[in-house]
Each structure stands twice: as C-alpha cells, then as structure tokens.
Amino acid sequence: RFVRRLRMQDFGYHKKEEFCCPCCKLFGIAEESLRKFLEAEKLSGMIFEIQQAYRCPDYNKKLGKCERSSHLTGNAFNIFCYDLKNHKKIFSKRKAFLIVESCMKVGFLRIGINFKDCYIHVDDDNLKRNKILFGY
C-alpha cells in the first residue's frame, strides 16, 4: 500500500512533534484522522492545543491506559480545553462546545470529556462503537 509522505504544511499551525509519542517521538497519526483534526480546528476558529495524540505501546502501558486505546492506532487526540483564572486551569464550557461541535461536523463520533484535567478526547476509530459521548 502506498503511503503519501506528509509535508510540513500538512500539520496546519502545529509542529509535527506535537502529534508524536512523548516518550519515543514516533509519529503514528493516521492521515485521515489528522485531516479531520485540522479541518475541525479550522471550523472552530481556534488553534487546538494538543494534550496528547499518538502513543506507542510502551508509553501507553506506562500510563496505565487501555490496551485498545485509539491513541495507539493514531486515531485519537486529546485537546486542552481551559481558561486561566488566577493562574489555575479552569475547564472552559464555551471552548468545549466549539471543540465538540467542530469535531462532530468533520466526523469524530467518539467524544470524551475530562473536566478534571481540562481536555476533550476525540477519535474516529471505526473499530469501536461510535456516536458516543463519555466522561472521565
């Protein structure tokens, strides 16, 4: 199968490294998922701050995450969603709405909300149940 080599402009306002595994710097994002992420960002009118994208199996295990995590297949993104108040991160309901709305419009049909750590998880993993909203 031919895999098109991604160019710098393919990462929008982001550096390629933002999508890589934090431990080994491996880039494993699925091209279609990346396209959707960048389109959602454009629709929202915001630049998404990536909390986490691809994770290698070793890093995923080190974090104690699910062995079937969509981050392992490059189909998932965690997007920070906060406002700063008195130097503290406070979950932003307005940003959350814009992120979720734009991500659903482009085809991310699995959305998770983490109020405590102030991020939105989106994935388009077609091996999992879709049209689902969950919280952590």
Tab-separated table of C-alpha atoms in Angstrom:
chain	number	residue	atom	x	y	z
A	1	ARG	CA	0.000	0.000	0.000
A	2	PHE	CA	1.374	3.392	-0.973
A	3	VAL	CA	1.627	5.875	1.898
A	4	ARG	CA	1.864	9.534	0.903
A	5	ARG	CA	4.696	11.361	2.624
A	6	LEU	CA	3.292	14.197	4.754
A	7	ARG	CA	4.642	17.704	4.138
A	8	MET	CA	5.181	20.440	6.751
A	9	GLN	CA	2.060	22.335	5.642
A	10	ASP	CA	0.065	19.159	6.351
A	11	PHE	CA	0.264	19.996	10.068
A	12	GLY	CA	-1.510	23.366	9.907
A	13	TYR	CA	-0.457	25.620	12.795
A	14	HIS	CA	1.274	22.722	14.530
A	15	LYS	CA	4.703	21.166	14.506
A	16	LYS	CA	4.828	17.501	13.603
A	17	GLU	CA	6.315	16.783	17.054
A	18	GLU	CA	3.055	17.820	18.756
A	19	PHE	CA	1.437	14.696	17.294
A	20	CYS	CA	4.283	12.320	18.231
A	21	CYS	CA	4.582	9.949	21.177
A	22	PRO	CA	6.100	11.835	24.129
A	23	CYS	CA	8.490	9.002	25.044
A	24	CYS	CA	9.973	7.872	21.720
A	25	LYS	CA	8.983	10.740	19.380
A	26	LEU	CA	7.434	8.283	16.916
A	27	PHE	CA	4.813	9.767	14.578
A	28	GLY	CA	1.882	7.379	14.215
A	29	ILE	CA	-1.131	9.556	13.378
A	30	ALA	CA	-3.485	8.198	10.715
A	31	GLU	CA	-3.606	10.579	7.752
A	32	GLU	CA	-7.429	10.744	7.606
A	33	SER	CA	-7.651	11.432	11.349
A	34	LEU	CA	-5.100	14.231	11.010
A	35	ARG	CA	-7.073	15.731	8.114
A	36	LYS	CA	-10.246	15.707	10.246
A	37	PHE	CA	-8.418	17.231	13.229
A	38	LEU	CA	-7.098	20.129	11.128
A	39	GLU	CA	-10.486	20.684	9.485
A	40	ALA	CA	-12.226	20.742	12.894
A	41	GLU	CA	-9.671	23.252	14.132
A	42	LYS	CA	-10.360	25.454	11.114
A	43	LEU	CA	-14.154	25.205	11.608
A	44	SER	CA	-13.874	26.107	15.293
A	45	GLY	CA	-11.901	29.287	14.608
A	46	MET	CA	-9.393	28.231	17.283
A	47	ILE	CA	-5.948	26.669	17.285
A	48	PHE	CA	-6.288	23.455	19.267
A	49	GLU	CA	-3.704	22.895	21.992
A	50	ILE	CA	-2.791	19.217	21.825
A	51	GLN	CA	-2.524	17.479	25.178
A	52	GLN	CA	-1.735	14.133	23.557
A	53	ALA	CA	-2.066	12.406	20.209
A	54	TYR	CA	-0.185	9.232	19.197
A	55	ARG	CA	1.137	6.913	21.939
A	56	CYS	CA	3.466	3.968	21.390
A	57	PRO	CA	2.505	0.716	23.168
A	58	ASP	CA	5.242	1.124	25.808
A	59	TYR	CA	4.179	4.657	26.740
A	60	ASN	CA	0.506	3.690	26.754
A	61	LYS	CA	1.303	0.830	29.156
A	62	LYS	CA	3.443	3.107	31.347
A	63	LEU	CA	0.439	5.460	31.694
A	64	GLY	CA	-1.798	2.518	32.604
A	65	LYS	CA	-4.156	3.187	29.703
A	66	CYS	CA	-6.426	0.745	27.912
A	67	GLU	CA	-4.665	-1.796	25.659
A	68	ARG	CA	-7.189	-0.928	22.941
A	69	SER	CA	-6.669	2.839	23.150
A	70	SER	CA	-7.326	4.694	19.910
A	71	HIS	CA	-4.158	6.686	20.602
A	72	LEU	CA	-2.212	3.515	19.718
A	73	THR	CA	-3.659	3.439	16.205
A	74	GLY	CA	-3.195	7.161	15.610
A	75	ASN	CA	-6.919	7.872	15.540
A	76	ALA	CA	-7.234	9.916	18.740
A	77	PHE	CA	-6.434	13.388	20.002
A	78	ASN	CA	-6.747	14.959	23.430
A	79	ILE	CA	-7.328	18.686	23.095
A	80	PHE	CA	-6.799	21.013	26.043
A	81	CYS	CA	-9.919	22.970	26.950
A	82	TYR	CA	-9.370	25.553	29.668
A	83	ASP	CA	-9.296	29.187	30.647
A	84	LEU	CA	-6.783	30.571	33.102
A	85	LYS	CA	-8.201	32.138	36.263
A	86	ASN	CA	-5.768	33.240	38.976
A	87	HIS	CA	-3.055	31.154	37.277
A	88	LYS	CA	-5.226	27.996	37.512
A	89	LYS	CA	-6.678	25.977	34.650
A	90	ILE	CA	-10.481	26.018	34.738
A	91	PHE	CA	-12.476	23.854	32.300
A	92	SER	CA	-13.943	26.121	29.595
A	93	LYS	CA	-17.524	25.228	28.708
A	94	ARG	CA	-17.533	27.625	25.733
A	95	LYS	CA	-14.319	26.215	24.228
A	96	ALA	CA	-15.609	22.703	24.901
A	97	PHE	CA	-18.758	23.422	22.922
A	98	LEU	CA	-16.772	24.789	19.961
A	99	ILE	CA	-14.330	21.873	20.002
A	100	VAL	CA	-17.052	19.226	20.242
A	101	GLU	CA	-19.266	20.901	17.645
A	102	SER	CA	-16.496	21.230	15.058
A	103	CYS	CA	-15.131	17.735	15.702
A	104	MET	CA	-18.556	16.154	15.247
A	105	LYS	CA	-19.092	18.083	11.993
A	106	VAL	CA	-15.933	16.593	10.458
A	107	GLY	CA	-16.673	13.026	11.552
A	108	PHE	CA	-15.237	12.440	15.006
A	109	LEU	CA	-18.076	10.420	16.512
A	110	ARG	CA	-16.425	9.361	19.770
A	111	ILE	CA	-16.032	12.247	22.202
A	112	GLY	CA	-14.776	12.111	25.770
A	113	ILE	CA	-14.718	14.961	28.273
A	114	ASN	CA	-12.250	15.176	31.122
A	115	PHE	CA	-13.353	18.054	33.365
A	116	LYS	CA	-10.627	17.484	35.964
A	117	ASP	CA	-7.661	17.594	33.571
A	118	CYS	CA	-9.380	20.059	31.206
A	119	TYR	CA	-9.318	18.261	27.888
A	120	ILE	CA	-11.592	16.838	25.212
A	121	HIS	CA	-10.780	13.425	23.716
A	122	VAL	CA	-11.861	12.870	20.108
A	123	ASP	CA	-11.322	9.816	17.945
A	124	ASP	CA	-12.569	8.290	14.724
A	125	ASP	CA	-11.635	4.689	15.490
A	126	ASN	CA	-14.045	2.733	13.298
A	127	LEU	CA	-13.315	-0.493	15.192
A	128	LYS	CA	-15.155	0.886	18.220
A	129	ARG	CA	-18.736	1.860	18.900
A	130	ASN	CA	-19.394	5.342	17.562
A	131	LYS	CA	-21.899	8.121	18.185
A	132	ILE	CA	-20.877	8.055	21.816
A	133	LEU	CA	-20.106	10.706	24.419
A	134	PHE	CA	-18.281	9.740	27.613
A	135	GLY	CA	-16.674	11.331	30.622
A	136	TYR	CA	-13.610	10.535	32.692
